[in-house]
Coordinates of C-alpha atoms in Angstrom, one line a residue:
Chain A
M1 CA 91.4 70.3 60.4
S2 CA 88.4 71.5 58.6
E3 CA 86.9 73.6 61.4
P4 CA 86.1 77.2 60.6
Q5 CA 88.9 79.5 61.7
N6 CA 87.1 81.5 64.3
R7 CA 85.7 78.6 66.2
V8 CA 87.4 77.2 69.3
D9 CA 88.2 73.6 69.0
N10 CA 87.7 71.6 72.2
E11 CA 90.0 68.9 71.0
L12 CA 92.9 71.3 70.9
A13 CA 95.2 72.1 73.8
V14 CA 97.1 74.8 72.1
E15 CA 96.4 76.6 68.9
L16 CA 98.5 79.4 67.2
R17 CA 96.8 81.3 64.4
N18 CA 98.9 83.5 62.1
L19 CA 101.2 84.3 65.0
N20 CA 103.6 87.2 64.3
K21 CA 106.2 88.7 66.7
W22 CA 108.8 91.3 66.4
Y23 CA 111.7 92.3 68.6
G24 CA 111.9 95.9 67.7
E25 CA 112.5 95.9 64.0
F26 CA 113.4 92.2 63.9
H27 CA 110.7 89.8 62.7
V28 CA 111.2 86.7 64.9
L29 CA 108.0 84.8 64.3
K30 CA 106.5 84.9 60.9
N31 CA 102.9 83.7 60.4
I32 CA 103.1 80.7 62.7
N33 CA 100.1 78.3 62.5
L34 CA 100.2 75.3 64.8
Q35 CA 97.5 73.1 66.3
V36 CA 98.3 70.8 69.2
K37 CA 95.7 68.2 70.2
K38 CA 95.2 67.2 73.7
G39 CA 97.7 64.5 74.7
E40 CA 99.9 65.2 71.7
R41 CA 103.7 65.3 72.1
I42 CA 105.5 67.7 69.9
V43 CA 109.2 68.2 69.5
I44 CA 110.4 71.5 68.0
C45 CA 113.9 71.7 66.7
G46 CA 115.9 74.1 64.5
P47 CA 119.1 76.1 64.5
S48 CA 119.7 78.7 67.2
G49 CA 117.9 81.9 66.6
S50 CA 115.2 80.2 64.6
G51 CA 112.5 81.4 67.0
K52 CA 111.6 78.0 68.5
S53 CA 112.0 79.1 72.2
T54 CA 110.3 82.4 71.5
M55 CA 107.3 80.5 70.0
I56 CA 106.8 78.3 73.1
R57 CA 107.4 81.2 75.4
C58 CA 104.5 83.0 73.7
I59 CA 102.2 80.2 74.8
N60 CA 102.4 81.3 78.4
R61 CA 103.0 84.8 77.5
L62 CA 106.5 85.1 78.8
E63 CA 106.8 86.8 75.4
E64 CA 104.2 89.1 74.0
H65 CA 103.0 88.6 70.5
Q66 CA 102.0 91.5 68.3
Q67 CA 99.7 89.8 65.7
G68 CA 97.6 86.6 65.5
E69 CA 95.9 84.5 68.1
I70 CA 97.0 82.1 70.8
I71 CA 94.3 79.9 72.2
V72 CA 95.1 77.7 75.2
N73 CA 92.5 75.2 76.4
G74 CA 89.8 77.2 74.7
R75 CA 91.0 80.5 76.2
H76 CA 92.3 83.4 74.1
L77 CA 95.5 84.8 75.4
T78 CA 95.1 88.5 75.4
E79 CA 96.6 91.4 77.3
D80 CA 94.1 90.9 80.1
V81 CA 96.1 90.0 83.2
K82 CA 93.4 87.7 84.6
Q83 CA 93.3 85.8 81.4
I84 CA 97.1 85.5 81.4
E85 CA 97.2 84.2 84.9
S86 CA 94.5 81.7 84.3
V87 CA 96.3 80.4 81.2
R88 CA 99.5 80.1 83.2
K89 CA 97.8 78.0 85.8
D90 CA 97.2 75.4 83.1
V91 CA 100.5 75.6 81.4
G92 CA 103.7 74.3 83.1
M93 CA 107.1 75.3 81.9
V94 CA 110.6 73.8 82.3
F95 CA 113.5 76.1 81.5
Q96 CA 117.0 75.5 80.2
H97 CA 118.5 76.9 83.4
F98 CA 116.0 75.2 85.8
N99 CA 115.2 78.6 87.4
L100 CA 114.5 77.0 90.8
F101 CA 114.1 79.5 93.6
P102 CA 117.4 79.2 95.4
H103 CA 116.3 80.7 98.7
L104 CA 113.6 78.0 99.2
T105 CA 113.9 74.3 99.8
V106 CA 113.0 71.8 97.1
L107 CA 109.7 71.1 98.9
E108 CA 108.9 74.9 99.2
N109 CA 109.7 75.3 95.6
C110 CA 107.0 72.7 94.8
V111 CA 104.3 73.9 97.1
L112 CA 104.6 77.7 96.7
A113 CA 102.5 78.1 93.6
P114 CA 99.8 75.5 94.5
I115 CA 99.3 77.2 97.9
W116 CA 99.3 80.8 96.7
V117 CA 97.9 80.5 93.2
K118 CA 95.5 77.6 93.5
K119 CA 94.8 78.1 97.2
V120 CA 95.4 74.5 98.0
P121 CA 95.8 73.8 101.7
R122 CA 99.5 73.3 102.7
K123 CA 99.1 69.7 103.9
E124 CA 97.5 68.7 100.6
A125 CA 100.1 70.6 98.6
E126 CA 102.9 68.9 100.4
A127 CA 101.4 65.5 99.8
T128 CA 101.1 66.3 96.1
A129 CA 104.6 67.6 96.0
M130 CA 106.0 64.5 97.6
K131 CA 104.1 62.4 95.1
Y132 CA 105.7 64.2 92.2
L133 CA 109.1 64.3 93.8
E134 CA 108.8 60.5 94.1
R135 CA 107.9 60.3 90.4
V136 CA 111.0 62.2 89.4
K137 CA 112.9 60.0 91.9
I138 CA 114.2 62.5 94.4
P139 CA 111.9 62.5 97.4
E140 CA 114.9 62.3 99.7
Q141 CA 116.1 65.7 98.6
A142 CA 112.9 67.5 99.6
K143 CA 114.5 69.4 102.5
K144 CA 117.6 70.5 100.6
Y145 CA 118.2 73.7 98.8
P146 CA 118.5 73.8 95.0
G147 CA 122.1 74.9 95.3
Q148 CA 123.0 71.5 97.0
L149 CA 121.7 69.5 94.1
S150 CA 123.3 68.4 90.8
G151 CA 122.0 69.9 87.6
G152 CA 120.1 66.8 86.6
Q153 CA 118.4 66.7 90.0
Q154 CA 117.6 70.4 89.8
Q155 CA 115.9 69.9 86.5
R156 CA 113.9 67.0 87.8
V157 CA 112.8 69.2 90.7
A158 CA 111.8 71.9 88.2
I159 CA 109.7 69.3 86.3
A160 CA 108.1 68.2 89.6
R161 CA 107.4 71.9 90.5
S162 CA 105.5 72.4 87.3
L163 CA 103.6 69.1 87.7
C164 CA 102.4 70.2 91.2
M165 CA 100.3 72.8 89.5
N166 CA 98.5 70.0 87.7
P167 CA 99.0 71.5 84.3
D168 CA 97.2 70.4 81.1
V169 CA 100.2 71.4 78.9
M170 CA 103.9 71.2 79.6
L171 CA 106.4 73.4 77.8
F172 CA 110.0 72.4 77.8
D173 CA 112.5 75.0 76.7
E174 CA 115.7 73.1 75.9
P175 CA 115.5 71.2 79.2
T176 CA 118.8 69.3 78.8
S177 CA 121.0 71.8 77.1
A178 CA 122.6 73.1 80.3
L179 CA 123.3 69.7 81.7
D180 CA 126.4 67.6 81.9
P181 CA 126.2 64.7 79.5
E182 CA 125.8 62.0 82.2
M183 CA 122.8 63.8 83.6
I184 CA 120.9 64.2 80.4
K185 CA 119.5 60.7 80.6
E186 CA 117.9 61.0 84.0
V187 CA 116.0 64.0 82.9
L188 CA 115.0 62.5 79.6
D189 CA 113.8 59.4 81.4
V190 CA 111.4 61.5 83.5
M191 CA 110.2 63.3 80.4
I192 CA 109.6 60.0 78.5
E193 CA 107.6 58.7 81.4
L194 CA 105.6 61.8 81.4
A195 CA 104.9 61.5 77.7
R196 CA 103.8 57.9 78.1
E197 CA 101.2 59.0 80.7
G198 CA 99.6 61.2 78.1
M199 CA 100.7 64.7 79.0
T200 CA 100.4 67.3 76.3
M201 CA 104.0 68.3 75.6
L202 CA 105.7 70.9 73.5
C203 CA 109.4 70.4 73.7
V204 CA 112.2 72.4 72.2
T205 CA 115.1 70.1 72.2
H206 CA 117.9 68.7 70.1
E207 CA 117.7 65.3 71.7
M208 CA 116.7 63.4 68.6
G209 CA 116.6 60.1 70.4
F210 CA 113.8 61.5 72.6
A211 CA 112.0 62.8 69.5
K212 CA 112.1 59.4 67.9
T213 CA 110.9 57.7 71.1
V214 CA 108.0 59.7 72.1
A215 CA 107.1 62.5 69.7
D216 CA 103.9 62.4 67.7
R217 CA 105.2 65.2 65.5
V218 CA 108.5 66.9 64.9
I219 CA 108.5 70.5 63.9
F220 CA 111.5 72.1 62.2
M221 CA 111.8 75.8 62.4
D222 CA 114.2 78.2 60.7
S223 CA 114.3 82.0 60.7
G224 CA 111.0 82.4 62.4
Q225 CA 109.0 80.0 60.3
I226 CA 107.8 76.4 60.5
I227 CA 109.6 74.8 57.6
E228 CA 108.5 71.3 58.0
E229 CA 106.4 69.1 60.2
N230 CA 106.0 65.4 60.2
E231 CA 105.8 62.3 62.3
P232 CA 109.2 61.4 63.5
H233 CA 109.9 58.4 61.3
A234 CA 109.2 60.3 58.1
F235 CA 110.9 63.4 59.4
F236 CA 114.2 61.7 60.1
N237 CA 114.2 59.4 57.2
N238 CA 112.7 61.5 54.4
P239 CA 113.0 65.1 55.2
E240 CA 111.4 67.1 52.4
H241 CA 113.3 70.4 52.5
E242 CA 116.9 71.1 51.8
R243 CA 117.2 73.2 55.0
T244 CA 115.9 70.3 57.1
K245 CA 118.3 67.9 55.5
L246 CA 121.2 70.2 56.1
F247 CA 120.2 70.6 59.8
L248 CA 119.7 66.9 60.4
S249 CA 123.0 66.1 58.8
Q250 CA 124.7 68.6 61.1
I251 CA 123.2 67.3 64.3
L252 CA 123.1 63.6 63.5
N253 CA 126.5 63.1 62.0
H254 CA 129.0 64.6 64.2
Chain B
M1 CA 150.8 48.3 88.6
K2 CA 148.7 47.6 91.6
Y3 CA 146.4 50.5 92.6
E4 CA 145.4 51.1 96.2
T5 CA 143.4 53.9 97.8
Q6 CA 145.9 55.7 100.0
K7 CA 145.0 56.7 103.5
A8 CA 144.5 60.4 104.3
L9 CA 147.2 61.7 106.5
P10 CA 147.0 64.7 108.9
P11 CA 148.8 67.9 107.7
P12 CA 152.3 68.6 109.0
A13 CA 152.2 70.1 112.5
S14 CA 154.0 73.3 111.5
T15 CA 151.2 74.3 109.1
I16 CA 148.2 74.2 111.5
G17 CA 147.3 75.9 114.8
V18 CA 148.7 79.2 116.2
L19 CA 152.2 78.4 115.2
G20 CA 151.2 77.6 111.6
W21 CA 149.1 80.7 111.4
M22 CA 152.0 82.9 112.6
R23 CA 154.4 81.2 110.2
K24 CA 152.1 81.8 107.3
H25 CA 150.9 85.3 108.1
L26 CA 153.6 87.0 110.2
F27 CA 157.0 85.4 109.6
K28 CA 156.9 84.0 106.0
G29 CA 160.5 84.7 104.9
P30 CA 162.9 87.4 106.1
G31 CA 161.1 90.3 104.5
S32 CA 157.8 89.4 106.2
S33 CA 159.5 88.9 109.5
I34 CA 161.2 92.3 109.4
A35 CA 158.0 94.0 108.4
T36 CA 156.1 92.3 111.3
L37 CA 158.7 93.4 113.8
V38 CA 159.0 97.0 112.6
L39 CA 155.2 97.5 112.3
G40 CA 154.7 95.8 115.7
Y41 CA 157.3 98.2 117.2
L42 CA 155.6 101.3 115.6
A43 CA 152.2 100.1 116.8
V44 CA 153.4 99.9 120.4
I45 CA 155.1 103.3 120.5
W46 CA 152.1 105.0 118.9
L47 CA 149.4 103.2 120.8
W48 CA 151.1 103.4 124.2
P49 CA 150.4 107.2 124.8
L50 CA 146.8 106.6 123.9
I51 CA 146.4 103.8 126.3
D52 CA 148.2 105.8 128.9
W53 CA 145.9 108.8 128.4
A54 CA 142.6 106.8 128.2
F55 CA 143.3 104.3 131.0
I56 CA 146.4 104.5 133.1
S57 CA 146.7 108.2 133.9
A58 CA 143.0 108.8 133.6
D59 CA 140.8 109.9 136.4
W60 CA 137.6 108.0 136.9
L61 CA 136.2 109.0 140.3
G62 CA 135.1 112.3 141.7
T63 CA 132.5 115.0 141.2
T64 CA 134.2 118.1 140.0
R65 CA 137.1 119.1 137.7
Q66 CA 139.3 119.5 140.8
D67 CA 139.3 115.7 141.0
C68 CA 141.1 115.4 137.7
S69 CA 144.9 115.4 137.9
G70 CA 145.2 116.6 134.3
D71 CA 147.8 113.9 133.2
G72 CA 145.2 111.7 131.5
A73 CA 141.6 111.7 130.4
C74 CA 139.1 113.1 132.9
W75 CA 136.2 110.6 132.7
V76 CA 134.7 112.4 135.8
F77 CA 133.1 114.8 133.3
I78 CA 131.4 111.9 131.5
N79 CA 130.4 110.3 134.7
Q80 CA 128.9 113.5 136.1
R81 CA 126.9 114.3 132.9
L82 CA 126.0 110.8 131.9
D83 CA 122.3 111.3 132.8
Q84 CA 122.1 114.3 130.5
F85 CA 123.9 112.5 127.7
L86 CA 121.4 109.7 127.9
Y87 CA 118.2 111.5 128.6
G88 CA 118.7 115.2 127.5
F89 CA 116.4 117.5 129.3
Y90 CA 113.8 114.8 130.0
P91 CA 112.5 115.4 133.6
E92 CA 114.5 113.3 136.0
A93 CA 111.6 111.8 137.7
E94 CA 110.3 110.4 134.3
T95 CA 113.5 108.9 132.9
W96 CA 112.4 105.4 133.8
R97 CA 110.0 105.7 130.8
L98 CA 113.0 106.1 128.5
D99 CA 114.7 103.2 130.2
L100 CA 111.6 101.0 130.0
S101 CA 111.2 101.8 126.2
F102 CA 114.8 101.0 125.6
V103 CA 114.6 97.7 127.5
I104 CA 111.5 96.7 125.6
L105 CA 113.2 97.6 122.3
M106 CA 116.3 95.7 123.1
A107 CA 114.3 92.7 124.3
C108 CA 112.3 92.8 121.0
I109 CA 115.5 93.0 118.9
G110 CA 117.2 90.4 120.9
W111 CA 114.2 88.0 120.4
L112 CA 114.3 88.7 116.7
V113 CA 118.0 88.2 116.2
I114 CA 118.5 85.0 118.3
P115 CA 117.6 82.2 115.8
R116 CA 116.6 79.7 118.5
L117 CA 113.6 81.7 119.8
P118 CA 110.2 80.8 118.3
A119 CA 107.3 82.9 117.0
K120 CA 109.4 85.3 115.0
G121 CA 106.4 86.4 113.0
P122 CA 104.2 87.6 115.9
M123 CA 107.3 89.1 117.5
A124 CA 108.1 91.1 114.4
V125 CA 104.6 92.4 114.2
F126 CA 104.8 93.4 117.9
T127 CA 108.1 95.2 117.3
L128 CA 107.0 97.0 114.2
V129 CA 103.4 97.8 115.0
I130 CA 102.6 97.6 118.7
F131 CA 106.0 98.7 120.1
P132 CA 105.9 102.1 118.4
F133 CA 102.6 102.9 120.1
I134 CA 104.0 101.8 123.5
A135 CA 107.1 103.8 123.0
F136 CA 105.1 106.8 121.8
V137 CA 102.8 106.7 124.9
L138 CA 105.8 106.1 127.2
L139 CA 107.9 108.8 125.7
S140 CA 105.5 111.7 125.2
G141 CA 103.1 110.8 127.9
G142 CA 99.7 112.4 128.3
F143 CA 97.9 109.0 128.6
F144 CA 97.2 106.7 131.5
G145 CA 98.2 109.4 134.0
L146 CA 101.7 109.7 132.5
E147 CA 102.9 113.3 132.7
P148 CA 103.2 114.8 129.2
V149 CA 106.8 115.5 128.2
D150 CA 107.2 117.9 125.3
T151 CA 109.5 116.8 122.5
H152 CA 111.8 119.8 122.9
K153 CA 112.8 118.3 126.2
W154 CA 113.9 115.1 124.5
G155 CA 117.6 114.8 123.9
G156 CA 120.8 112.9 124.2
L157 CA 121.3 109.3 123.2
S158 CA 117.5 108.7 123.6
L159 CA 116.8 111.2 120.9
T160 CA 119.5 109.8 118.7
L161 CA 117.9 106.4 119.1
V162 CA 114.4 107.7 118.4
L163 CA 115.6 109.4 115.2
A164 CA 117.7 106.4 114.1
V165 CA 115.2 103.7 114.8
V166 CA 112.2 105.5 113.3
G167 CA 114.4 106.4 110.3
I168 CA 115.6 102.8 109.8
V169 CA 112.2 101.2 110.3
A170 CA 110.4 103.7 108.0
A171 CA 113.0 104.1 105.3
L172 CA 113.3 100.4 104.3
P173 CA 109.7 99.8 103.3
F174 CA 109.5 103.2 101.5
G175 CA 112.8 102.5 99.8
V176 CA 111.5 99.1 98.6
L177 CA 108.3 100.6 97.2
L178 CA 110.3 103.4 95.4
A179 CA 112.7 100.8 93.9
L180 CA 109.8 98.7 92.7
G181 CA 108.2 101.9 91.3
R182 CA 111.4 102.8 89.5
R183 CA 111.4 99.4 87.8
S184 CA 107.7 99.4 87.1
H185 CA 106.4 99.2 83.5
M186 CA 103.8 101.9 84.3
P187 CA 105.2 105.2 83.0
I188 CA 103.6 107.4 85.6
V189 CA 104.6 105.3 88.5
R190 CA 108.1 105.1 87.1
S191 CA 108.5 108.8 86.5
L192 CA 107.2 109.7 89.9
S193 CA 109.6 107.3 91.6
V194 CA 112.5 108.6 89.5
I195 CA 111.7 112.2 90.2
Y196 CA 111.3 111.6 93.9
I197 CA 114.6 109.6 94.2
E198 CA 116.6 112.1 92.2
I199 CA 115.3 115.1 94.0
W200 CA 115.9 113.8 97.5
R201 CA 119.2 112.2 96.7
G202 CA 120.4 115.4 95.1
V203 CA 120.0 117.7 98.1
P204 CA 122.1 117.7 101.3
L205 CA 120.4 116.3 104.5
I206 CA 121.0 119.6 106.2
T207 CA 118.9 121.5 103.7
V208 CA 116.2 118.9 104.1
L209 CA 116.2 119.3 107.8
F210 CA 116.3 123.1 107.5
M211 CA 113.4 123.0 105.1
A212 CA 111.4 120.7 107.4
S213 CA 111.9 123.0 110.3
V214 CA 111.8 126.5 108.8
M215 CA 110.1 126.3 105.4
L216 CA 107.5 123.7 105.9
P217 CA 105.5 125.7 108.6
L218 CA 105.2 128.5 106.0
F219 CA 103.1 126.3 103.8
F220 CA 100.7 125.3 106.5
P221 CA 97.7 127.4 107.3
E222 CA 97.9 129.8 110.3
G223 CA 97.8 128.0 113.6
M224 CA 98.4 124.6 112.2
D225 CA 101.8 123.5 113.5
F226 CA 103.1 120.1 114.1
D227 CA 105.9 119.0 116.2
K228 CA 109.5 119.9 115.2
L229 CA 110.7 116.4 116.0
L230 CA 108.0 114.9 113.9
R231 CA 109.0 117.2 111.0
A232 CA 112.6 116.1 111.4
L233 CA 111.6 112.5 111.4
I234 CA 109.6 112.9 108.2
G235 CA 112.5 114.7 106.6
I236 CA 115.1 112.0 107.5
T237 CA 112.7 109.2 106.4
M238 CA 112.0 110.8 103.0
F239 CA 115.7 111.5 102.5
Q240 CA 116.9 108.1 103.5
S241 CA 114.2 106.2 101.6
A242 CA 115.6 107.7 98.4
Y243 CA 119.0 106.3 99.2
M244 CA 117.5 103.0 100.3
A245 CA 115.5 102.8 97.0
E246 CA 118.8 102.9 95.0
V247 CA 120.3 100.2 97.2
V248 CA 117.3 98.0 96.7
R249 CA 117.2 98.7 93.0
G250 CA 120.8 97.4 92.8
G251 CA 119.7 94.2 94.5
L252 CA 116.7 93.8 92.2
Q253 CA 118.8 94.1 89.1
A254 CA 121.1 91.4 90.4
I255 CA 118.3 88.8 90.3
P256 CA 118.5 86.8 87.1
R257 CA 115.6 87.1 84.6
G258 CA 114.9 83.4 85.0
Q259 CA 113.6 83.9 88.5
Y260 CA 111.0 86.4 87.3
E261 CA 110.1 84.1 84.4
A262 CA 109.8 81.0 86.6
A263 CA 107.5 83.0 89.0
D264 CA 105.4 84.2 86.0
A265 CA 105.2 80.8 84.5
L266 CA 103.8 79.4 87.7
G267 CA 101.1 82.0 87.6
L268 CA 102.2 84.1 90.6
G269 CA 100.8 87.6 90.6
Y270 CA 103.1 90.7 90.7
W271 CA 103.0 91.1 94.5
Q272 CA 103.3 87.4 95.2
K273 CA 106.3 87.2 92.8
M274 CA 108.0 90.2 94.4
V275 CA 107.3 89.4 98.1
M276 CA 108.0 85.7 97.9
I277 CA 110.5 85.2 95.1
I278 CA 112.4 88.4 94.2
L279 CA 112.7 90.5 97.3
P280 CA 113.9 87.7 99.7
Q281 CA 116.7 87.0 97.3
A282 CA 117.4 90.6 96.5
L283 CA 117.3 91.7 100.2
K284 CA 119.9 89.0 101.0
L285 CA 122.2 90.4 98.3
M286 CA 121.5 93.9 99.6
I287 CA 122.4 93.4 103.2
P288 CA 125.8 95.1 103.0
G289 CA 124.3 98.1 101.2
I290 CA 121.3 98.3 103.4
V291 CA 123.4 98.2 106.6
N292 CA 125.7 100.7 105.1
T293 CA 122.8 103.0 104.6
F294 CA 121.5 102.3 108.2
I295 CA 124.9 103.1 109.6
A296 CA 125.1 106.4 107.6
L297 CA 121.6 107.2 108.8
F298 CA 122.5 106.6 112.4
K299 CA 125.4 108.9 112.2
D300 CA 123.5 111.5 110.2
T301 CA 121.0 111.9 113.0
S302 CA 123.5 114.2 114.7
L303 CA 122.7 116.8 112.0
V304 CA 119.4 117.6 113.8
L305 CA 121.6 119.9 115.8
I306 CA 121.1 122.4 113.0
I307 CA 117.3 122.7 113.8
G308 CA 117.8 123.0 117.5
L309 CA 117.3 119.4 118.5
F310 CA 119.9 118.1 121.0
D311 CA 121.0 114.7 120.1
L312 CA 123.9 112.9 121.9
L313 CA 126.6 114.9 120.1
A314 CA 124.9 118.3 120.5
I315 CA 124.2 117.7 124.2
M316 CA 127.8 116.7 124.8
Q317 CA 129.0 119.9 123.1
A318 CA 126.6 121.9 125.3
A319 CA 127.9 120.2 128.4
A320 CA 131.5 120.8 127.3
N321 CA 130.7 124.6 127.2
D322 CA 129.6 124.6 130.8
P323 CA 132.1 126.9 132.6
N324 CA 132.6 124.2 135.2
W325 CA 133.9 121.8 132.6
I326 CA 135.6 123.9 130.1
G327 CA 138.5 122.1 128.5
F328 CA 137.2 118.5 128.6
A329 CA 135.6 118.5 125.1
T330 CA 138.2 115.8 124.0
E331 CA 136.8 113.3 126.6
G332 CA 133.3 114.2 125.4
Y333 CA 134.1 113.6 121.7
V334 CA 135.8 110.3 122.5
F335 CA 132.9 109.2 124.5
V336 CA 130.4 110.1 121.8
A337 CA 132.5 108.5 119.2
L338 CA 132.7 105.3 121.2
V339 CA 128.9 105.2 121.7
F340 CA 128.3 105.7 118.0
W341 CA 130.9 103.2 117.2
V342 CA 129.3 100.5 119.5
F343 CA 125.9 100.9 117.8
C344 CA 127.3 101.0 114.3
F345 CA 129.7 98.1 114.8
S346 CA 126.9 96.0 116.3
M347 CA 124.8 96.5 113.2
S348 CA 127.8 95.7 111.0
R349 CA 128.5 92.4 112.9
Y350 CA 124.9 91.4 112.9
S351 CA 124.6 91.9 109.1
Q352 CA 127.7 89.7 108.5
H353 CA 126.2 87.0 110.7
L354 CA 122.9 87.3 108.8
E355 CA 124.6 87.0 105.4
K356 CA 126.2 83.7 106.5
R357 CA 122.9 82.4 108.0
L358 CA 120.9 83.2 104.9
H359 CA 123.4 81.5 102.6
T360 CA 121.8 78.5 101.0
G361 CA 124.5 77.3 98.8
H362 CA 123.9 79.3 95.7
G363 CA 125.8 82.2 94.2
A364 CA 129.1 83.5 95.4
R365 CA 129.5 83.7 99.2

């Protein structure tokens, strides 16, 4: 990237420039620079407490940053509420604990934001929701409440709910960490399909199989810094840093 | 070894039905059986005099105290003064207006609480927005040829209901706003909410009512005076909304952070998030607390006695001091207690029903 630093690059979906964040005295993100091209699939891994979740949560401003710039789809993320809401329309997020709305049915979960945020007519929103529920393979659960579904099904609903907003970027914050082992695959399958369709994805996960299959780049973070980034083959086979080697040996050989 | 799925068998007969229930709960072992028998015996010998007093030896029919034998309760007193208990000093020819308002209110509430009936939204708007005007016109008159009835003539159960219904309907929205204010990130909004809540919660309702009726007029310019009942209503509403705010805040705190984050991530604005995601879940959790506050409010209305308004309790006490009926205060108190209990118990039962109906399979039941 040889662009001048103050220009906004139209090829980029997300750009972080010298991002710094503190929790009180604690410096959680240290000078993060990251550029994500449109359609690129990025997997972020690292030990717990390394700041990887915090970093992607800054992208839709669930966390505030104190220094540096975040540019999403050409828009600078600032304190301006309008700007934040417009960025959030374009950025979908899937959480570790699904965070479905338990008092609404699956279908209501999916149509709520399109109807109220994007002002889509209800009929159209429901049609879109059913389309995405079919894509995550649970259209038959549309009338049920989240509490009646398994964890894997809930996470797939959460993915469908995000997709209903027709986002340009999807953030995944450890989407399979809270799932029983036999349900991980059904969620990963949906994510793999999504990746193959060209969605821009930033995914915090320890599913190294997923990283090898779909990632364009793997990023390794430790203590608030990006230690290493590379394409998956090189990342897994020839990690450069000692810290990366140690981490990989811990999660791959157990 | 060969494996076969075994057929499900019905449970043994002695463990189900009435017999099973009795075995399990009343006669489980010798200790339990003895306790059941002893307590049953005590209950009978203690309850019997009460039943005898209230029903068997009681006098129901008649017009004066001479019709009461004196062995049991004298319900003649209640019978004779019932109109006064219900309507206070409202002119007799106009009491149909109170009846009509009550019937409309009950019809509205009935419509809202019976799940099968359609058009809940318009009906709720009617109940909360249009009905108060109808009730106001009917009760105070002065429009459409209805004779004006001054609020100092209002009294009895109708006054109790006016105070309670207005207090309940007004305190909840104010309470919600105050609770949201207290959790706001804006320092001024938060401080004002905290100050309001802590001040109103820290003073007794009696002083609030007293202030409303005695002190408040001193702050108004000469000649400007507004209705005593209205002042009492405002006092009760402000007082109860502070309590309500804390109940609501408790509910808001029980909603996991993830719900806020999911709503934020979808781009919902603050009010959309609160109204559609957080409050519906929080209010469901808060039902026991809210109804608790409602019940307390309903019973607290009898404190308006202190500022010279005659609610059901006060009017009963006045009637019991009538020389013709001296000595029947017990019947009066029992009657008033029963009326209060019926209203409060109905609220309690409905809230339990509501909790079950709103349960959607998440969280602890």
